[in-house]
Coordinates of C-alpha atoms in Angstrom, one line a residue:
Chain A
M290 CA 33.5 -4.5 1.0
S291 CA 30.3 -2.6 0.3
L292 CA 27.3 -4.3 -1.3
R293 CA 25.2 -1.2 -1.4
L294 CA 23.8 -0.1 -4.7
P295 CA 22.5 3.4 -5.4
I296 CA 18.9 3.3 -6.8
A297 CA 17.9 5.3 -9.8
V298 CA 14.2 5.4 -10.6
S299 CA 13.2 5.7 -14.2
A300 CA 10.0 7.5 -15.0
R301 CA 8.3 6.8 -18.3
H302 CA 10.4 8.0 -21.2
A303 CA 11.1 7.4 -24.9
H304 CA 14.2 6.9 -27.1
L305 CA 13.2 7.8 -30.7
A306 CA 14.7 7.3 -34.1
Q307 CA 15.4 10.5 -36.0
R308 CA 12.7 9.7 -38.6
T309 CA 10.2 9.6 -35.8
I310 CA 11.4 12.9 -34.3
D311 CA 11.0 14.4 -37.8
L312 CA 7.4 13.3 -37.9
L313 CA 6.6 14.7 -34.4
F314 CA 8.7 17.9 -34.4
G315 CA 9.5 18.7 -38.1
P316 CA 12.1 17.5 -40.6
G317 CA 15.7 17.6 -39.3
Y318 CA 14.6 18.6 -35.7
Q319 CA 17.5 18.3 -33.2
L320 CA 16.6 17.3 -29.6
R321 CA 18.0 19.8 -27.0
P322 CA 19.8 18.4 -24.0
R323 CA 18.2 19.3 -20.7
T324 CA 20.1 17.1 -18.2
W325 CA 23.0 14.7 -18.9
L326 CA 22.4 11.3 -17.5
S327 CA 24.7 9.4 -15.1
Q328 CA 25.4 7.0 -18.0
T329 CA 27.9 8.7 -20.3
G330 CA 26.7 10.5 -23.4
Q331 CA 23.0 10.2 -23.0
F332 CA 20.7 13.1 -22.0
A333 CA 17.1 13.8 -21.0
A334 CA 15.8 16.2 -23.7
E335 CA 13.8 19.4 -23.3
E336 CA 11.2 17.8 -25.6
S337 CA 8.3 15.5 -24.6
V338 CA 5.6 13.8 -26.4
T339 CA 2.1 12.4 -25.7
V340 CA 1.7 8.6 -25.8
I341 CA -1.7 7.5 -26.9
G342 CA -3.3 4.0 -26.5
P343 CA -6.9 2.7 -27.0
R344 CA -7.8 3.4 -23.4
G345 CA -5.9 6.6 -22.5
R346 CA -3.1 9.0 -23.0
L347 CA 0.1 9.8 -21.2
E348 CA 1.1 13.5 -21.5
H349 CA 4.6 14.9 -21.2
V350 CA 6.6 11.7 -21.7
R351 CA 10.2 12.8 -21.7
L352 CA 12.4 12.1 -24.7
M353 CA 16.0 10.9 -24.3
G354 CA 18.8 11.6 -26.7
P355 CA 20.8 11.2 -28.8
P356 CA 18.4 9.5 -31.3
R357 CA 18.6 5.7 -31.7
A358 CA 18.2 3.3 -34.6
H359 CA 14.8 2.1 -33.2
D360 CA 12.0 3.7 -31.3
Q361 CA 11.7 2.5 -27.7
I362 CA 9.1 3.7 -25.3
E363 CA 9.5 2.6 -21.7
V364 CA 6.5 2.8 -19.4
S365 CA 5.4 1.2 -16.1
R366 CA 2.8 -1.5 -15.9
T367 CA 0.5 1.1 -14.4
D368 CA 1.0 3.2 -17.5
E369 CA 0.2 0.2 -19.7
L370 CA -3.1 -0.3 -17.9
D371 CA -3.9 3.4 -18.4
L372 CA -3.1 3.2 -22.1
G373 CA -4.9 -0.1 -22.6
I374 CA -1.8 -1.9 -24.1
D375 CA -0.2 -5.0 -22.7
A376 CA 3.6 -4.7 -23.2
P377 CA 6.2 -7.2 -22.2
V378 CA 9.0 -6.8 -19.6
R379 CA 12.2 -6.4 -21.7
M380 CA 15.8 -5.3 -21.5
S381 CA 16.5 -2.1 -23.5
G382 CA 17.0 -2.9 -27.2
D383 CA 15.1 -6.2 -27.1
L384 CA 12.1 -5.1 -29.1
A385 CA 11.1 -8.1 -31.2
G386 CA 7.4 -8.6 -31.0
T387 CA 6.6 -5.6 -28.8
P388 CA 3.4 -3.7 -29.4
G389 CA 3.2 -0.3 -31.1
V390 CA 1.7 2.9 -29.9
T391 CA 0.7 6.3 -31.2
L392 CA 2.9 9.3 -30.4
E393 CA 1.8 13.0 -30.7
G394 CA 4.2 15.9 -31.0
P395 CA 3.8 19.6 -31.8
S396 CA 4.1 19.0 -35.5
G397 CA 2.3 15.7 -36.0
C398 CA 1.7 12.1 -35.0
A399 CA 3.6 8.9 -35.5
Q400 CA 2.0 5.4 -35.5
L401 CA 4.7 3.0 -34.2
T402 CA 4.3 -0.6 -35.1
S403 CA 6.6 -1.8 -32.2
G404 CA 8.7 -0.4 -29.3
L405 CA 6.5 -0.3 -26.2
I406 CA 8.1 -2.1 -23.2
S407 CA 8.2 -2.2 -19.5
A408 CA 11.9 -2.1 -18.6
R409 CA 13.3 -5.2 -16.9
R410 CA 15.1 -4.1 -13.7
H411 CA 18.8 -4.1 -14.0
I412 CA 22.1 -3.0 -12.5
H413 CA 24.6 -0.9 -14.4
A414 CA 28.2 -1.5 -13.3
S415 CA 31.7 -0.6 -14.5
P416 CA 34.1 -3.6 -14.8
E417 CA 35.8 -2.4 -11.6
D418 CA 32.5 -2.2 -9.6
A419 CA 31.4 -5.6 -11.0
A420 CA 34.7 -7.2 -9.9
R421 CA 34.4 -5.6 -6.4
L422 CA 30.8 -6.8 -6.1
G423 CA 31.4 -10.3 -7.6
I424 CA 28.9 -9.9 -10.4
R425 CA 29.2 -10.6 -14.1
D426 CA 27.6 -9.1 -17.2
G427 CA 24.4 -10.9 -18.1
E428 CA 23.8 -12.8 -14.9
T429 CA 20.7 -12.5 -12.8
V430 CA 20.9 -11.4 -9.2
A431 CA 18.6 -10.3 -6.4
V432 CA 18.7 -7.1 -4.4
R433 CA 17.1 -6.3 -1.1
V434 CA 15.5 -3.0 -0.1
D435 CA 15.0 -2.1 3.5
S436 CA 12.4 0.6 3.8
E437 CA 9.8 1.8 6.3
G438 CA 7.0 -0.8 6.0
R439 CA 7.7 -1.9 2.5
D440 CA 10.8 -4.2 2.6
L441 CA 11.2 -6.0 -0.6
T442 CA 13.6 -8.3 -2.4
F443 CA 13.7 -8.0 -6.1
G444 CA 14.6 -11.1 -8.1
D445 CA 15.2 -11.2 -11.8
V446 CA 17.7 -8.3 -11.7
T447 CA 19.9 -8.4 -14.8
V448 CA 23.6 -7.2 -14.5
R449 CA 24.9 -5.0 -17.3
V450 CA 28.7 -4.2 -17.2
A451 CA 30.3 -1.6 -19.4
P452 CA 33.3 0.7 -19.1
D453 CA 31.1 3.9 -19.1
Y454 CA 28.5 2.7 -16.6
R455 CA 28.2 4.2 -13.2
L456 CA 27.0 1.8 -10.5
E457 CA 23.2 2.0 -10.2
L458 CA 20.1 -0.2 -9.7
H459 CA 17.5 0.9 -12.2
L460 CA 13.9 0.5 -11.2
D461 CA 10.7 1.8 -12.7
T462 CA 8.2 3.8 -10.8
D463 CA 5.9 0.8 -9.9
E464 CA 8.9 -1.0 -8.5
A465 CA 10.2 2.0 -6.6
N466 CA 6.7 2.7 -5.2
A467 CA 6.1 -0.9 -4.2
A468 CA 9.4 -0.8 -2.2
G469 CA 8.9 2.7 -0.8
V470 CA 12.1 4.1 -2.2
E471 CA 13.1 6.9 -4.5
S472 CA 16.2 7.9 -6.5
G473 CA 19.0 8.3 -4.0
S474 CA 17.9 5.4 -1.8
T475 CA 20.1 2.3 -1.7
A476 CA 19.6 -1.4 -2.1
E477 CA 21.7 -4.4 -0.9
L478 CA 23.1 -6.8 -3.4
I479 CA 22.4 -10.4 -2.6
R480 CA 25.2 -12.3 -4.3
P481 CA 24.4 -15.6 -6.1
R482 CA 26.0 -17.7 -3.5
H483 CA 23.8 -16.2 -0.8
R484 CA 20.6 -16.8 -2.7
A485 CA 18.1 -19.3 -1.4
Chain B
M293 CA 0.3 -28.7 3.3
S294 CA -0.2 -25.8 0.8
L295 CA 1.5 -22.5 1.4
R296 CA 0.0 -20.9 -1.6
L297 CA -1.9 -17.7 -1.1
P298 CA -4.4 -16.3 -3.7
I299 CA -3.6 -12.7 -4.6
A300 CA -6.2 -9.9 -4.6
V301 CA -5.1 -6.6 -6.1
S302 CA -6.8 -3.5 -4.6
A303 CA -7.2 -0.6 -7.0
R304 CA -7.7 2.8 -5.4
H305 CA -10.9 3.1 -3.5
A306 CA -12.6 5.0 -0.6
H307 CA -14.5 4.1 2.5
L308 CA -16.6 7.1 3.5
A309 CA -18.6 8.2 6.6
Q310 CA -22.3 8.8 5.9
R311 CA -21.8 12.5 6.7
T312 CA -19.3 12.7 3.8
I313 CA -21.6 10.7 1.5
D314 CA -24.3 13.2 2.3
L315 CA -22.1 16.1 1.2
L316 CA -21.1 14.4 -2.1
F317 CA -24.4 12.7 -3.1
G318 CA -27.1 14.5 -1.1
P319 CA -28.6 14.2 2.4
G320 CA -29.4 10.6 3.4
Y321 CA -28.0 9.1 0.2
Q322 CA -27.7 5.3 0.3
L323 CA -24.8 3.6 -1.6
R324 CA -25.9 0.9 -4.0
P325 CA -24.0 -2.4 -3.9
R326 CA -22.4 -3.3 -7.2
T327 CA -20.3 -6.4 -6.3
W328 CA -20.0 -8.1 -2.9
L329 CA -16.4 -8.5 -1.8
S330 CA -14.8 -11.8 -0.8
Q331 CA -14.7 -10.5 2.8
T332 CA -18.1 -10.9 4.2
G333 CA -20.6 -8.0 4.4
Q334 CA -18.6 -5.4 2.4
F335 CA -19.4 -4.3 -1.2
A336 CA -18.0 -2.2 -4.0
A337 CA -20.6 0.4 -4.7
E338 CA -22.0 1.7 -7.9
E339 CA -20.9 5.2 -6.9
S340 CA -17.5 6.7 -7.4
V341 CA -15.9 10.1 -6.6
T342 CA -13.1 12.3 -7.8
V343 CA -10.1 12.7 -5.5
I344 CA -8.4 16.1 -5.9
G345 CA -4.9 17.1 -4.7
P346 CA -2.7 20.1 -5.3
R347 CA -1.0 18.5 -8.4
G348 CA -3.8 16.5 -10.0
R349 CA -7.1 14.6 -9.9
L350 CA -8.1 10.9 -9.8
E351 CA -11.4 10.3 -11.5
H352 CA -13.8 7.4 -10.9
V353 CA -12.4 6.3 -7.5
R354 CA -14.7 3.5 -6.4
L355 CA -16.6 3.8 -3.1
M356 CA -16.9 0.8 -0.8
G357 CA -19.9 0.1 1.5
P358 CA -21.3 0.0 4.0
P359 CA -20.3 3.5 5.3
R360 CA -17.7 3.6 8.1
A361 CA -17.2 5.8 11.1
H362 CA -14.2 7.5 9.5
D363 CA -13.3 8.4 5.9
Q364 CA -10.4 6.4 4.5
I365 CA -9.1 6.8 1.0
E366 CA -6.7 4.1 -0.2
V367 CA -4.4 5.0 -3.1
S368 CA -1.1 3.8 -4.5
R369 CA 2.1 5.6 -4.2
T370 CA 1.9 6.4 -7.9
D371 CA -1.5 8.0 -7.2
E372 CA 0.0 10.1 -4.4
L373 CA 2.6 11.4 -6.8
D374 CA -0.1 12.3 -9.3
L375 CA -2.1 14.0 -6.6
G376 CA 0.9 15.8 -5.1
I377 CA 0.2 14.4 -1.6
D378 CA 2.7 12.4 0.5
A379 CA 0.6 9.8 2.5
P380 CA 1.9 7.1 4.8
V381 CA 1.8 3.3 4.4
R382 CA -0.8 2.2 7.0
M383 CA -3.1 -0.6 7.9
S384 CA -6.8 0.0 7.4
G385 CA -8.2 2.1 10.3
D386 CA -4.9 3.5 11.5
L387 CA -5.5 7.0 10.4
A388 CA -3.9 9.3 13.0
G389 CA -1.8 12.0 11.4
T390 CA -2.7 11.1 7.9
P391 CA -3.2 13.9 5.3
G392 CA -6.6 15.1 4.1
V393 CA -7.7 15.5 0.5
T394 CA -10.6 17.0 -1.4
L395 CA -13.4 14.8 -2.8
E396 CA -15.9 15.7 -5.5
G397 CA -19.2 14.0 -6.1
P398 CA -22.3 14.8 -8.2
S399 CA -23.9 17.0 -5.4
G400 CA -20.9 18.7 -3.9
C401 CA -17.4 18.6 -2.5
A402 CA -15.9 17.5 0.9
Q403 CA -12.7 18.8 2.3
L404 CA -11.3 15.9 4.4
T405 CA -8.7 16.8 7.1
S406 CA -7.3 13.3 7.2
G407 CA -7.8 9.8 5.8
L408 CA -5.5 9.4 2.8
I409 CA -3.3 6.3 3.1
S410 CA -1.3 3.8 1.0
A411 CA -2.5 0.4 2.3
R412 CA 0.1 -1.8 4.0
R413 CA 0.2 -5.1 2.3
H414 CA -1.5 -7.8 4.4
I415 CA -2.9 -11.3 4.4
H416 CA -6.5 -12.1 5.4
A417 CA -7.0 -15.5 6.9
S418 CA -9.6 -17.4 8.8
P419 CA -8.5 -19.0 12.1
E420 CA -8.5 -22.4 10.3
D421 CA -6.3 -21.2 7.5
A422 CA -4.0 -19.4 9.9
A423 CA -3.5 -22.6 11.9
R424 CA -2.9 -24.6 8.7
L425 CA -0.3 -22.0 7.5
G426 CA 1.3 -21.5 10.9
I427 CA 0.7 -17.8 11.1
R428 CA -0.8 -15.6 13.8
D429 CA -2.9 -12.4 13.9
G430 CA -0.7 -9.3 13.9
E431 CA 2.6 -11.0 13.0
T432 CA 4.7 -9.9 10.0
V433 CA 5.7 -12.5 7.4
A434 CA 7.2 -12.5 3.9
V435 CA 5.7 -13.8 0.7
R436 CA 7.4 -14.8 -2.6
V437 CA 6.0 -14.3 -6.0
D438 CA 7.3 -16.2 -9.0
S439 CA 6.4 -14.4 -12.2
E440 CA 7.8 -14.1 -15.7
G441 CA 10.8 -11.7 -15.3
R442 CA 9.6 -10.0 -12.1
D443 CA 10.2 -12.4 -9.2
L444 CA 9.7 -10.6 -6.0
T445 CA 9.7 -11.3 -2.2
F446 CA 7.5 -8.9 -0.2
G447 CA 8.5 -8.3 3.4
D448 CA 6.5 -6.4 5.9
V449 CA 3.3 -8.4 5.2
T450 CA 0.9 -8.1 8.2
V451 CA -1.3 -11.1 9.0
R452 CA -4.9 -10.4 9.9
V453 CA -7.0 -13.3 11.2
A454 CA -10.8 -13.1 11.6
P455 CA -13.6 -15.7 11.4
D456 CA -15.2 -14.1 8.3
Y457 CA -11.9 -13.6 6.3
R458 CA -11.2 -15.6 3.2
L459 CA -7.5 -16.4 2.6
E460 CA -6.0 -13.7 0.4
L461 CA -2.9 -11.7 0.0
H462 CA -3.9 -8.0 -0.5
L463 CA -1.6 -5.9 -2.7
D464 CA -2.1 -2.5 -4.2
T465 CA -1.6 -1.8 -7.9
D466 CA 2.1 -0.7 -7.6
E467 CA 2.9 -3.9 -5.7
A468 CA 1.1 -6.1 -8.2
N469 CA 2.6 -4.4 -11.2
A470 CA 6.1 -4.5 -9.7
A471 CA 5.7 -8.2 -9.3
G472 CA 4.0 -8.8 -12.6
V473 CA 0.9 -10.4 -11.1
E474 CA -2.8 -9.7 -11.0
S475 CA -5.9 -10.8 -9.0
G476 CA -6.0 -14.6 -9.3
S477 CA -2.3 -15.1 -9.3
T478 CA -0.8 -16.8 -6.2
A479 CA 2.1 -16.1 -3.9
E480 CA 4.1 -18.5 -1.6
L481 CA 4.1 -17.8 2.1
I482 CA 7.6 -17.8 3.7
R483 CA 7.0 -18.9 7.3
P484 CA 8.9 -17.0 10.0
R485 CA 11.1 -20.0 10.8
H486 CA 12.3 -20.0 7.1
R487 CA 13.1 -16.3 7.0
A488 CA 16.8 -15.3 6.8

């Protein structure tokens, strides 16, 4: 039984509501799919925006589609320091009390009042993969990365199980860089009963 | 017996040879100390330079003093990706085969043929602290960080023991951000006999 997990590194990106897309790109603007993600039905769009904070700007931040009910901008901690905004580590969709940020697009700006997060690391798994690996939706596990000179064990990894999920460990760029890995590298699941 | 280690986060910085300082700031230029480091005799200088790679630039990269025999520019993996240069993870001073980079100062530029590294994480300890903690110069240990939502265990941590060293775990910004810690946070040493 394999406990290897493929790693997917998430660069900074944004999921926006249609009303925000309207402000940035013009009324009724439709995002154009560029690449379809491994998780069914979502895509990286051709469009990008500039994210602006009190200290600095992040150019070419990729948009994801389709539009969502709420704006969510996912950046690394390094990005937060560049922007000058302190955002919490959160799972996708958990946006209560998160800070806002300014977005700039080709047709205008949008002042968001919330939505900036640093994504909590997590595993996506189908029910079949979860059963094979002995992990359950919502639990916290650890994963080990064996890399050249940057071995690392990540705790606080949340498991998310859904029928349309492909097995992947999602890390942000700070986490991948600290571990010396990139998309396509693998990590080893440390099952709860093996944890110290 | 305490196994807690104070964390010091190293932002990108450069140690330069005097001949390189001459090219960037003018012949015979003396770096001006700004803050003295916890490790005896070294200082962060008032001066900074721009580091230039094929893909991008890093502005305001702090210089350290006093000058060294060889140029050494320490950046994070995130910085390498921004510069467009793939540099190895190395201990300070281990510069064989490292890539060069272009530096820009107020009086000119310098094309370095080597010296760009990503610093290998390490512990500085005095002989007394090393004895108390049960660690030896040159060995590799692991340290655990317990932070809000980003627990992490770093492997591949090299121990450096010297009389003028103050006890510190040195991490770069990617590592600190992945663990959700900053300078002044602490880590827990996992002694070799406790390792899995």
